[in-house]
Amino acid sequence: MDLDYLRGQTVLVVGDGRPAYRRACAFRAAGAHVTTLTRHGEWSFDTGSLPRLAVTLGLEGHVVHAPELNHLAQIRMCHAVQLDVTLYAGEDSRRAAMRLHPAGSAARQDDLIREAWLVEIVTDDDDLATEWAERAAALKRPVARRAAPQPVDVTLVGGGPGGSELLTVAGLAALEEADVVFVDRLGPGREVPHLAPGALVIDVGKAPGHHRVPQAQIEDLLLRFAAEGARVVRLKGGDPFVFGRGGEELSSALEAGLSVDSIPGITSAIAVPAAVGIPVTHREVTRAFTVISGHEEFTDAECRGLIDTGGTIVILMGIGTLEPNVRGLLRHGLPGETPVSIVENGHTPQQREVRASLAEVSLVAARERVRNPAVIVIGNTVEKAANLSSDAATVALQDRKSNLQDLLAPAKLRIVSDSPEPRDDTQDVLPLLRGYRIAVTADRRSNEQIEAFQRRGADVLHAPTMRIVPVADDATLRSDTAAIVRARPDIALITTAQGLYGWLDAQADTTEDATLPTLPTLPTLHETLARAEILVRGPKARGGVRARGLRDAGVATDETTASLVDLALERAAAIQAARTRHQATTPATGLTIALQLHGYTDEQQIARLTAAGHRVLTAAPYRWQGPPDPQAVTRLLDDIIERRVHAVTFTAAPAAASLLAVARASGLTEPLREAFAADVLAAAVGPVTAQPLLDAGVRTSFPPRHRLGALVKHVSESLLRDRPPMHAS
């Protein structure tokens, strides 16, 4: 999990044994200053038998001279150097140890607690945990407890088809505890040094036709490391038991008497087609799909079986045998017009898709130089794809990855509570915001924000100041859309993905409006936008445009309506100049510009377009209405003024404007402004949302990335930096 929020902070780790060592490694890798305390003056680890494989793994340059130690001890030495500790071999050559800060005097211990930004207790000893929790609380320092995980010798982890954002939470936890990680060529192997800080990472990946580490040797290495006391993780792309040879590795570990756990992963057979919008099953098309390996050419019996079974055919690792396998399917009666999709490097920034009929796919794949890793999908569900372009998928991938890192990080810290109630060890929460009260004004997607703050231990007050209301059946929207379709705009400005989706879904074909003249040749809204030059306000709007099969010509520089209008004026001038070159005189009129509103109409920006001589037509696919509970907004206003909340978050400009309107109507604008200036943090998701607050003189901050996960991280860091928990009410 992401611990970057600790960079530059001092963390005191209290505990004994391997779990405390692993946490110290994780904190150190995140850039924290780590201090360790142990009752025994050292942490000691069994090393078992004495094979010397570390030298062959290239660790000899990092190892204290101790040739009698086995490779587990040498791994500890290599990675513990980051913790500024002394490593030595004891008199018993079966043990290695790290000498750390001894417990020292009580006064010295108190000094270490005062210096720490966070005190983490890593132990199952309840007496020790209680003692240190009470001492940290008395010195007003944040404290967290982390229970020692149950030991497992070997864990098989499915890494999914892409980066770490598709790993399961259980998979991330297993990597955090790993001493040694064996990685494949596919999946999130490159991110393991960050996901498993302090662990030894061994690449045993296989390329098509080149297995540099044979499977038998991989299994032998797994067993040898595990037998000597290392916690071993075998990280595979996709799922370990879908053509991943996980069954063989599981059997060999069990036969050796080792404890084994298996954590499933997202298989590429389903996830990669989904990355381009292809369902492997679809109602009224097929209720079955078959996954088959393409490592070898299909036999006649396999071809007949695939065709007789029906449904979608998904081929993994099949580029090298594509031509003979296609010939076999055609020879046994699969129609040549059957649609085929090949998705290369699914769920990565390099993702691309090639489509063709079954009869032509071999030639098309050769012409496009398609390479593994790729998933081949054959069947009519290919035609049901949602038309997700590779560019849209890349935008979604980047947003998903950064948002998950911000929303989930950090994880697996447990609260040390003064409550007499028993601690629930099944709940992983972050206590660093315990004692803080945060108000959330969002209506849409409020649950994500609330849960993220609650995971961090905060008390959350939900008081939506406005709510979004779709207007699919709204006569004004239908009329405005019809006007835009008839006007055939030169430029279309798209401000939000949500608004575009609602607009297209509600008004896909304006010819169906009975109130309009019958115009059989009137194009659809989608066709109208496709003919225009589309400009978007930010990456999410761009992703929405491309997900609907449209192409944009540019994106605003800072995700604001003002910069979008800057771009529109620049492009309009270029279009007019081009038209002038092809005409004898300068065009007498400006351009027609369609603007998709996002609930907060910026009249000033519309005026800039009209002042330049352009005709502006607007459509609002959704509108903002008053709060669902006006009394809740009144109570929120009182809580802010009375300093009963530490922060208020805003994710939409109308929500911010609504709170200001309530304050104005109550004569409380100045007290509200004073509260935000001195004691209460006003945090917006971005500059567009912040603008009404800034215009009213309210001190407002927002994260550099204008995303929900970044907002949660920004609020957490701001509160912890500027408002210590002991000030909380």
XYZ file of C-alpha atoms in Angstrom:
729
model
C 0.000 0.000 0.000
C 1.043 3.574 -0.575
C 2.826 5.097 2.437
C 4.131 8.189 0.634
C 2.270 10.417 3.081
C 4.995 9.487 5.617
C 7.862 10.883 3.527
C 10.100 12.998 5.746
C 8.218 12.067 8.932
C 9.683 10.236 11.927
C 8.066 6.885 12.722
C 8.743 4.927 15.884
C 8.231 1.155 15.474
C 7.813 -0.807 18.693
C 7.820 -4.598 18.606
C 9.794 -7.789 18.194
C 10.392 -10.186 15.361
C 9.710 -10.340 11.665
C 6.420 -8.318 11.507
C 8.032 -5.274 13.108
C 11.029 -5.638 10.817
C 8.755 -5.713 7.745
C 6.942 -2.558 8.849
C 10.218 -0.776 9.478
C 11.314 -1.679 5.940
C 8.039 -0.390 4.516
C 8.243 2.924 6.366
C 11.870 3.390 5.392
C 11.126 2.676 1.730
C 8.411 5.351 1.846
C 11.008 7.940 2.867
C 10.262 8.066 6.586
C 12.894 8.388 9.301
C 12.569 5.091 11.167
C 13.430 4.522 14.817
C 13.002 1.048 16.292
C 12.601 -0.114 19.850
C 12.704 -3.670 21.112
C 12.757 -5.153 24.573
C 15.632 -7.471 23.699
C 18.030 -5.118 21.965
C 17.933 -7.128 18.747
C 15.559 -8.884 16.397
C 16.534 -12.456 15.718
C 15.496 -14.869 12.960
C 15.896 -18.586 12.475
C 18.018 -19.329 9.433
C 17.699 -23.100 9.222
C 20.108 -25.000 7.014
C 23.118 -23.463 5.342
C 22.904 -23.394 1.526
C 24.700 -20.379 0.036
C 22.508 -19.342 -2.883
C 22.759 -15.631 -2.098
C 26.076 -15.359 -3.925
C 24.506 -16.721 -7.093
C 21.703 -14.173 -6.711
C 24.162 -11.288 -6.799
C 23.939 -10.238 -3.144
C 27.545 -10.864 -2.148
C 28.457 -7.181 -2.436
C 25.854 -6.276 0.194
C 26.523 -9.030 2.712
C 28.466 -8.854 5.936
C 31.199 -11.489 5.721
C 29.478 -14.508 7.200
C 29.944 -17.427 4.783
C 28.352 -19.909 7.148
C 24.970 -18.148 6.931
C 22.308 -19.282 4.532
C 20.744 -17.061 1.889
C 17.822 -15.999 4.101
C 20.247 -14.426 6.562
C 22.049 -12.748 3.677
C 18.788 -11.363 2.296
C 18.110 -9.858 5.708
C 21.558 -8.297 5.668
C 21.142 -6.874 2.186
C 17.872 -5.120 2.881
C 18.318 -4.257 6.533
C 21.275 -2.042 5.618
C 18.584 0.512 4.683
C 17.646 0.659 8.371
C 21.135 1.611 9.568
C 21.523 -1.469 11.712
C 24.412 -3.803 12.477
C 24.120 -7.386 11.277
C 26.071 -10.235 12.734
C 26.111 -13.981 13.028
C 25.635 -15.307 16.523
C 27.638 -18.082 18.114
C 24.980 -20.463 16.838
C 25.482 -20.447 13.076
C 21.801 -21.252 12.625
C 20.809 -17.753 13.694
C 21.348 -14.283 12.340
C 20.363 -11.068 14.021
C 20.085 -7.320 13.556
C 21.240 -5.128 16.391
C 18.923 -2.161 16.832
C 18.198 0.519 19.409
C 17.931 -1.152 22.813
C 14.905 -0.220 24.849
C 17.005 2.121 27.001
C 15.760 4.174 29.913
C 12.169 5.324 30.304
C 13.274 8.923 29.750
C 14.979 7.967 26.479
C 11.876 6.102 25.372
C 9.702 9.149 26.101
C 12.045 11.321 24.035
C 11.674 8.944 21.097
C 7.886 9.073 21.401
C 7.871 12.902 21.446
C 10.052 12.998 18.323
C 7.784 10.625 16.418
C 5.037 11.749 14.064
C 3.515 8.276 14.392
C 4.064 5.476 16.906
C 3.253 2.049 15.474
C 3.081 -1.013 17.724
C 3.652 -4.294 15.899
C 3.008 -7.123 18.306
C 0.476 -9.667 19.515
C 1.546 -9.015 23.107
C -1.480 -7.157 24.515
C 0.378 -6.025 27.632
C 3.175 -4.459 25.585
C 0.674 -2.848 23.216
C -1.377 -1.382 26.061
C 1.697 -0.018 27.825
C 2.992 1.783 24.739
C -0.435 3.006 23.667
C -0.968 4.632 27.063
C 2.468 6.250 26.999
C 1.985 7.609 23.480
C -1.471 8.924 24.357
C -0.120 10.638 27.468
C 2.455 12.400 25.291
C -0.253 13.294 22.729
C 1.236 11.356 19.832
C -0.790 9.423 17.219
C -0.540 5.696 17.862
C -1.532 2.673 15.789
C -1.388 -1.039 16.369
C -0.714 -3.660 13.761
C -1.320 -7.272 14.660
C 1.277 -9.787 13.521
C -0.095 -11.741 10.544
C -0.403 -15.511 10.669
C 2.696 -17.045 9.089
C 2.365 -18.770 5.718
C 5.370 -20.305 3.971
C 4.289 -19.827 0.345
C 1.539 -17.587 -1.052
C 0.455 -17.794 -4.682
C -0.851 -14.375 -5.724
C -2.704 -13.485 -8.889
C -1.540 -10.074 -10.045
C -4.164 -9.417 -12.695
C -3.404 -8.413 -16.295
C -1.960 -4.947 -15.721
C -0.421 -2.845 -12.982
C -0.901 -2.890 -9.227
C -4.286 -1.132 -9.420
C -5.814 -4.487 -10.449
C -4.274 -6.409 -7.545
C -6.658 -7.496 -4.812
C -6.338 -6.055 -1.315
C -5.350 -9.525 -0.074
C -2.630 -9.707 -2.721
C -1.219 -6.337 -1.679
C -1.186 -7.463 1.961
C 0.710 -10.651 1.081
C 3.340 -8.635 -0.787
C 3.770 -6.315 2.197
C 4.755 -9.306 4.359
C 6.976 -11.046 1.806
C 10.685 -11.731 2.267
C 11.132 -13.072 -1.263
C 8.923 -12.422 -4.314
C 9.176 -14.431 -7.536
C 7.723 -12.402 -10.416
C 6.659 -13.139 -13.993
C 7.105 -11.163 -17.180
C 3.434 -10.144 -17.132
C 1.383 -8.432 -14.444
C 2.634 -5.869 -11.901
C 6.137 -7.339 -11.451
C 7.918 -4.044 -12.075
C 6.074 -2.420 -9.165
C 7.056 -5.064 -6.604
C 10.022 -3.118 -5.126
C 7.477 -0.469 -4.062
C 4.779 -2.944 -3.033
C 7.132 -5.217 -1.067
C 9.837 -2.919 0.346
C 12.802 -4.828 1.748
C 11.932 -8.048 -0.055
C 14.235 -9.815 -2.484
C 12.668 -9.768 -5.970
C 13.600 -12.597 -8.335
C 12.491 -12.458 -11.981
C 11.625 -15.916 -13.303
C 9.457 -14.694 -16.176
C 9.060 -16.627 -19.370
C 8.875 -15.202 -22.864
C 7.270 -17.097 -25.759
C 9.711 -19.825 -26.750
C 12.258 -18.815 -24.118
C 12.011 -20.183 -20.577
C 15.265 -18.985 -19.038
C 14.260 -20.386 -15.641
C 12.577 -23.789 -16.181
C 9.446 -24.530 -14.164
C 11.168 -27.268 -12.178
C 13.880 -24.829 -11.092
C 11.268 -22.216 -10.114
C 9.540 -24.737 -7.872
C 12.884 -25.778 -6.361
C 13.763 -22.162 -5.536
C 10.345 -21.589 -3.944
C 10.777 -24.629 -1.707
C 14.367 -23.875 -0.708
C 13.661 -20.298 0.337
C 10.485 -21.282 2.193
C 12.159 -24.206 3.954
C 14.733 -21.845 5.424
C 12.159 -19.533 6.991
C 11.487 -16.936 4.285
C 7.942 -15.883 3.525
C 7.709 -16.510 -0.187
C 5.227 -14.918 -2.592
C 4.832 -16.254 -6.110
C 3.323 -13.337 -8.043
C 1.790 -14.225 -11.388
C 0.031 -12.216 -14.058
C -3.695 -12.880 -14.269
C -4.854 -15.750 -12.045
C -2.403 -18.426 -10.812
C -4.744 -21.238 -11.834
C -5.615 -20.093 -15.366
C -2.702 -21.337 -17.509
C -0.416 -20.112 -14.742
C 0.936 -23.476 -13.521
C -0.222 -22.520 -10.055
C -1.559 -26.030 -9.515
C 1.910 -27.502 -9.977
C 3.515 -25.048 -7.572
C 0.749 -25.627 -5.012
C 1.204 -29.396 -5.189
C 4.979 -29.279 -4.836
C 4.777 -26.975 -1.794
C 2.170 -29.161 -0.090
C 4.191 -32.299 -0.801
C 7.179 -30.619 0.884
C 5.090 -30.066 4.019
C 4.871 -26.274 3.653
C 1.858 -24.122 4.475
C 0.376 -22.575 1.340
C -2.174 -19.865 0.655
C -3.660 -18.931 -2.717
C -5.010 -15.481 -3.555
C -6.938 -15.331 -6.835
C -6.308 -12.698 -9.448
C -8.324 -11.095 -12.230
C -7.888 -13.310 -15.266
C -7.001 -11.642 -18.547
C -9.505 -13.916 -20.307
C -12.320 -11.684 -19.036
C -10.578 -8.460 -17.999
C -8.694 -7.719 -21.214
C -11.748 -7.976 -23.514
C -13.570 -5.776 -20.984
C -10.796 -3.178 -21.329
C -12.093 -2.424 -24.844
C -15.757 -2.879 -23.924
C -16.207 -6.476 -25.110
C -18.360 -8.714 -22.883
C -17.564 -12.424 -23.111
C -21.276 -13.127 -22.522
C -24.197 -10.953 -23.530
C -27.910 -11.440 -23.086
C -29.624 -12.736 -26.240
C -26.205 -13.249 -27.891
C -24.473 -15.974 -25.891
C -24.561 -17.391 -22.393
C -21.267 -19.293 -22.627
C -17.621 -18.700 -23.348
C -14.627 -21.009 -23.691
C -11.065 -20.111 -22.707
C -8.330 -22.051 -24.462
C -4.540 -21.796 -24.617
C -3.037 -20.919 -27.965
C 0.426 -22.225 -27.160
C -0.151 -25.137 -29.522
C -2.181 -25.590 -32.689
C -5.749 -26.763 -32.108
C -6.502 -30.371 -32.923
C -9.448 -31.241 -35.144
C -11.320 -32.451 -32.065
C -10.674 -29.125 -30.286
C -11.897 -27.130 -33.291
C -15.079 -29.181 -33.490
C -15.597 -28.869 -29.735
C -15.201 -25.097 -29.772
C -17.715 -24.726 -32.600
C -20.201 -27.261 -31.221
C -20.139 -25.674 -27.764
C -20.973 -22.288 -29.242
C -20.519 -19.012 -27.442
C -17.492 -16.749 -27.327
C -14.027 -18.219 -27.880
C -11.203 -16.582 -25.899
C -7.660 -17.564 -26.827
C -4.749 -16.715 -24.536
C -1.137 -16.674 -25.738
C -2.294 -17.437 -29.274
C -0.526 -14.995 -31.602
C 2.151 -17.495 -32.644
C -0.473 -20.062 -33.692
C -3.117 -17.639 -34.946
C -2.945 -18.557 -38.631
C -3.196 -22.377 -38.285
C -5.857 -22.111 -35.587
C -7.985 -19.783 -37.718
C -7.620 -22.168 -40.657
C -8.784 -25.024 -38.440
C -11.864 -23.157 -37.219
C -12.800 -22.149 -40.771
C -12.244 -25.678 -42.055
C -14.625 -27.062 -39.437
C -17.406 -24.650 -40.263
C -17.060 -21.441 -38.241
C -18.311 -18.669 -40.585
C -15.643 -16.428 -42.090
C -17.632 -13.296 -41.213
C -17.460 -14.079 -37.484
C -16.060 -10.931 -35.777
C -12.659 -11.159 -34.093
C -10.890 -8.765 -31.734
C -7.244 -8.966 -30.707
C -6.347 -6.885 -27.655
C -2.624 -6.377 -27.170
C -1.094 -5.329 -23.807
C -4.504 -5.047 -22.147
C -4.878 -2.736 -19.144
C -1.535 -1.047 -19.774
C -0.699 2.320 -21.365
C 0.450 0.353 -24.467
C -2.971 -1.244 -24.974
C -4.275 -1.435 -28.528
C -6.971 -3.380 -30.358
C -7.176 -4.850 -33.846
C -10.515 -6.032 -35.274
C -11.298 -8.070 -38.365
C -13.446 -10.919 -39.592
C -12.293 -14.481 -38.941
C -11.460 -14.890 -42.621
C -9.180 -11.828 -42.646
C -7.791 -11.653 -39.114
C -4.525 -13.490 -39.840
C -3.599 -11.045 -42.608
C -4.672 -8.024 -40.569
C -2.700 -9.173 -37.499
C 0.413 -9.713 -39.609
C 0.040 -6.306 -41.258
C -0.416 -4.587 -37.879
C 2.504 -6.564 -36.384
C 0.463 -7.756 -33.425
C 2.586 -9.311 -30.672
C 2.074 -11.118 -27.391
C 0.834 -10.566 -24.748
C -2.526 -10.492 -26.460
C -6.016 -11.922 -25.973
C -8.006 -13.081 -29.004
C -11.803 -12.912 -28.812
C -13.910 -14.681 -31.457
C -17.674 -14.362 -31.532
C -20.654 -12.077 -31.911
C -20.122 -10.377 -28.548
C -17.291 -8.456 -30.249
C -19.988 -6.459 -32.023
C -21.510 -5.569 -28.628
C -18.408 -3.686 -27.541
C -19.008 -0.286 -25.964
C -16.506 1.269 -28.404
C -13.897 2.116 -25.779
C -10.903 3.545 -27.601
C -7.347 2.831 -26.478
C -6.904 6.501 -25.601
C -9.995 6.442 -23.400
C -8.779 3.261 -21.737
C -5.413 4.869 -21.024
C -7.081 7.892 -19.413
C -9.266 5.593 -17.323
C -6.241 3.490 -16.341
C -4.260 6.500 -15.134
C -7.205 7.926 -13.203
C -8.045 4.569 -11.645
C -4.473 3.937 -10.548
C -3.878 7.339 -8.965
C -7.326 7.461 -7.389
C -6.954 4.007 -5.824
C -3.536 4.885 -4.440
C -4.956 8.006 -2.796
C -8.203 6.439 -1.556
C -6.722 3.202 -0.178
C -3.373 4.392 1.091
C -2.165 3.788 3.649
C -3.708 0.574 4.911
C -3.605 -2.189 7.534
C -3.097 -0.026 10.619
C -5.282 -0.831 13.590
C -6.591 1.573 16.211
C -5.425 1.189 19.771
C -8.572 2.194 21.631
C -9.253 3.093 25.243
C -12.673 1.458 24.853
C -13.345 -1.620 27.016
C -14.967 -3.244 23.996
C -12.869 -6.029 22.417
C -10.854 -4.995 19.377
C -12.180 -6.304 16.063
C -9.091 -7.657 14.328
C -11.007 -8.175 11.100
C -11.282 -4.464 10.435
C -8.304 -2.670 8.899
C -8.548 1.059 9.518
C -6.283 4.056 9.664
C -6.488 5.947 12.969
C -4.464 9.018 12.029
C -7.597 11.199 11.698
C -9.158 10.013 14.925
C -10.535 13.069 16.723
C -11.121 15.040 13.531
C -14.581 15.875 12.205
C -14.898 16.391 8.471
C -17.997 17.671 6.654
C -18.752 16.351 3.152
C -21.036 18.515 1.007
C -21.135 16.195 -2.017
C -24.280 14.526 -3.267
C -22.913 12.346 -6.088
C -20.123 9.868 -5.163
C -20.311 10.931 -1.542
C -19.971 7.341 -0.267
C -16.453 6.964 -1.661
C -15.325 10.130 0.086
C -17.059 9.323 3.373
C -15.649 5.786 3.515
C -12.133 7.008 2.732
C -12.188 9.473 5.649
C -13.790 6.930 7.967
C -11.057 4.412 7.155
C -8.650 7.025 8.437
C -10.578 7.261 11.718
C -12.382 10.563 11.115
C -15.924 11.393 12.211
C -17.766 12.393 9.016
C -20.741 14.754 8.791
C -22.654 14.375 5.513
C -24.606 17.487 4.578
C -25.246 17.758 0.811
C -25.742 21.413 -0.041
C -27.089 20.670 -3.540
C -28.135 17.627 -5.531
C -27.814 16.664 -9.177
C -31.053 16.008 -11.044
C -30.908 14.473 -14.550
C -33.195 16.129 -17.074
C -33.661 13.338 -19.610
C -37.350 14.170 -20.095
C -36.882 17.913 -19.834
C -38.514 19.858 -22.688
C -35.868 22.589 -22.481
C -33.030 20.109 -22.959
C -34.777 18.519 -25.926
C -35.408 21.905 -27.516
C -31.836 23.110 -26.877
C -30.415 19.899 -28.315
C -32.590 20.123 -31.406
C -31.364 23.689 -31.965
C -27.746 22.540 -31.697
C -28.307 19.644 -34.107
C -29.942 21.916 -36.683
C -27.216 24.565 -36.304
C -24.402 22.065 -37.081
C -21.864 23.748 -34.754
C -18.279 24.285 -35.827
C -16.945 23.681 -32.313
C -18.386 21.675 -29.423
C -17.179 22.312 -25.866
C -17.558 19.318 -23.511
C -17.088 20.081 -19.824
C -17.843 16.780 -18.039
C -17.999 13.089 -18.936
C -21.126 12.629 -16.817
C -22.888 15.444 -18.649
C -21.914 14.058 -22.056
C -23.179 10.574 -21.167
C -26.499 11.958 -19.945
C -26.833 14.186 -22.979
C -26.199 11.427 -25.511
C -28.362 8.907 -23.668
C -31.276 11.304 -23.295
C -31.162 12.881 -26.755
C -29.569 10.314 -29.036
C -32.003 11.068 -31.848
C -33.798 14.415 -31.866
C -36.006 13.346 -34.792
C -38.130 11.446 -32.270
C -39.312 14.686 -30.657
C -42.973 14.978 -31.645
C -42.919 18.736 -30.989
C -40.380 19.304 -33.779
C -40.999 19.442 -37.534
C -40.479 16.132 -39.320
C -36.909 16.220 -40.609
C -36.001 12.727 -41.817
C -32.445 13.770 -42.666
C -31.761 15.479 -39.332
C -28.615 13.891 -37.899
C -28.360 12.508 -34.380
C -26.597 14.390 -31.625
C -23.706 11.901 -31.838
C -23.334 12.610 -35.571
C -23.515 16.341 -34.931
C -20.729 16.199 -32.361
C -18.638 13.953 -34.623
C -18.752 16.611 -37.358
C -17.724 19.407 -34.977
C -14.268 20.122 -33.605
C -14.592 18.860 -30.024
C -12.648 20.568 -27.238
C -12.734 19.203 -23.683
C -12.205 20.729 -20.254
C -10.027 17.977 -18.780
C -8.829 14.348 -18.959
C -12.067 12.904 -17.568
C -14.134 14.744 -20.159
C -11.692 13.542 -22.818
C -12.124 9.973 -21.592
C -15.909 10.368 -21.820
C -15.689 11.708 -25.370
C -13.465 8.903 -26.559
C -15.425 6.237 -24.708
C -18.430 7.200 -26.843
C -16.477 6.798 -30.066
C -15.820 10.502 -30.635
C -12.491 12.287 -31.111
C -11.420 15.490 -29.428
C -9.129 18.102 -30.924
C -7.710 19.484 -27.689
C -7.921 19.678 -23.906
C -7.905 22.768 -21.680
C -4.607 23.429 -19.936
C -5.827 23.591 -16.324
C -9.270 21.919 -16.393
C -11.174 25.195 -15.995
C -13.956 26.645 -18.119
C -11.863 29.782 -18.620
C -8.979 27.833 -20.145
C -11.465 25.837 -22.251
C -12.802 29.116 -23.643
C -9.208 30.280 -24.247
C -8.680 27.154 -26.325
C -11.994 27.649 -28.143
C -11.129 31.226 -29.094
C -7.714 30.116 -30.329
C -9.171 27.302 -32.453
C -11.998 29.523 -33.728
C -9.457 32.085 -34.934
C -7.518 29.340 -36.717
C -10.673 28.018 -38.410
C -11.672 31.513 -39.522
C -8.182 32.144 -40.884
C -8.303 28.913 -42.861
C -11.690 29.855 -44.320
C -10.409 33.293 -45.258
C -7.588 31.710 -47.268
C -10.162 29.828 -49.338
C -12.492 32.789 -49.868
C -12.055 36.140 -51.502
C -13.174 38.028 -48.401
C -13.161 37.476 -44.645
C -16.282 35.589 -43.462
C -18.859 38.085 -42.226
C -19.961 36.066 -39.200
C -18.312 34.144 -36.427
C -18.585 30.447 -35.742
C -21.332 28.446 -34.066
C -20.164 26.952 -30.764
C -22.109 24.361 -28.754
C -21.422 24.335 -25.014
C -22.407 21.447 -22.738
C -23.104 23.032 -19.369
C -22.179 21.287 -16.148
C -24.727 22.680 -13.722
C -22.833 25.902 -12.985
C -23.206 28.393 -15.834
C -20.251 30.742 -16.143
C -21.897 33.695 -17.862
C -18.605 35.576 -18.026
C -17.022 32.876 -20.188
C -20.051 32.677 -22.468
C -19.843 36.451 -22.856
C -16.217 36.147 -23.985
C -17.305 33.882 -26.844
C -20.182 36.105 -27.945
C -17.993 39.212 -27.687
C -15.677 37.600 -30.236
C -18.600 37.401 -32.636
C -19.465 33.751 -32.177
C -22.924 32.263 -31.765
C -23.156 30.193 -28.582
C -25.780 27.473 -28.071
C -25.952 25.717 -24.702
C -27.458 22.524 -23.337
C -27.658 21.393 -19.696
C -27.991 17.583 -19.431
C -28.336 17.828 -15.661
C -29.258 20.577 -13.247
C -28.673 21.362 -9.635
C -31.520 21.581 -7.145
C -31.631 22.576 -3.516
C -30.375 20.294 -0.752
C -32.352 17.145 0.112
C -32.307 18.269 3.778
C -32.144 22.083 4.182
C -31.931 21.748 7.975
C -28.745 19.700 7.612
C -27.151 22.585 5.692
C -28.213 25.043 8.406
C -26.654 22.799 11.045
C -23.488 22.524 8.958
C -23.242 26.304 8.789
C -23.545 26.498 12.595
C -20.910 23.756 13.027
C -18.458 25.645 10.823
C -18.948 28.962 12.608
C -18.747 27.316 16.044
C -15.601 25.394 14.983
C -17.226 21.997 15.543
C -15.750 20.696 12.284
C -12.118 20.720 11.228
C -12.617 20.613 7.457
C -15.321 20.943 4.808
C -14.927 19.355 1.375
C -16.485 20.570 -1.870
C -16.584 18.604 -5.134
C -18.851 20.878 -7.197
C -19.028 24.652 -7.630
C -22.830 24.776 -7.170
C -22.459 23.034 -3.802
C -20.018 25.698 -2.673
C -22.249 28.493 -4.020
C -25.262 27.005 -2.233
C -23.551 27.070 1.166
C -22.544 30.682 0.570
C -26.152 31.538 -0.372
C -27.448 30.032 2.881
C -24.878 32.054 4.824
C -25.864 35.251 2.975
C -29.555 34.706 3.625
C -28.813 34.204 7.329
C -26.489 37.191 7.621
C -23.573 34.880 8.463
C -21.232 35.482 5.542
C -18.586 37.246 7.628
C -18.547 34.698 10.499
C -18.293 31.917 7.883
C -15.394 33.667 6.176
C -13.622 34.139 9.519
C -14.027 30.467 10.460
C -12.505 29.325 7.178
C -9.701 31.864 7.477
C -8.606 30.790 10.953
C -9.652 27.330 12.056
C -11.654 25.354 9.497
C -10.127 23.983 6.308
C -12.153 24.624 3.129
C -10.953 22.051 0.592
C -12.182 21.862 -3.007
C -11.460 19.147 -5.540
C -10.108 21.710 -8.018
C -10.040 25.347 -9.100
C -13.444 25.266 -10.838
C -15.103 24.069 -7.646
C -13.123 26.549 -5.556
C -14.016 29.604 -7.657
C -17.294 30.594 -5.896
C -15.530 30.340 -2.539
C -12.541 32.357 -3.702
C -14.840 34.990 -5.229
C -16.511 35.326 -1.806
C -13.158 35.828 -0.092
C -13.088 32.359 1.496
C -9.635 30.908 1.970
C -9.749 27.654 -0.043
C -7.182 25.028 -0.948
C -7.234 22.199 -3.493
C -4.857 19.379 -4.514
C -2.579 19.598 -7.561
C -4.477 16.694 -9.170
C -8.160 17.509 -9.402
C -9.461 14.062 -8.400
C -11.454 12.681 -5.494
C -8.651 10.483 -4.190
C -6.230 13.393 -4.307
C -8.732 15.532 -2.362
C -8.948 12.926 0.425
C -5.170 12.754 0.611
C -4.853 16.552 0.579
C -7.339 17.001 3.444
C -5.690 14.251 5.518
C -2.206 15.680 5.105
C -3.345 19.280 5.719
C -5.120 18.401 8.951
C -2.280 16.275 10.282
C 0.256 18.965 9.418
C -1.646 22.010 10.693
C -4.096 20.740 13.312
C -2.796 18.110 15.758
C -5.380 15.553 16.940
C -5.310 16.769 20.553
C -7.009 19.968 19.380
C -9.992 17.955 18.178
C -13.220 18.192 20.067
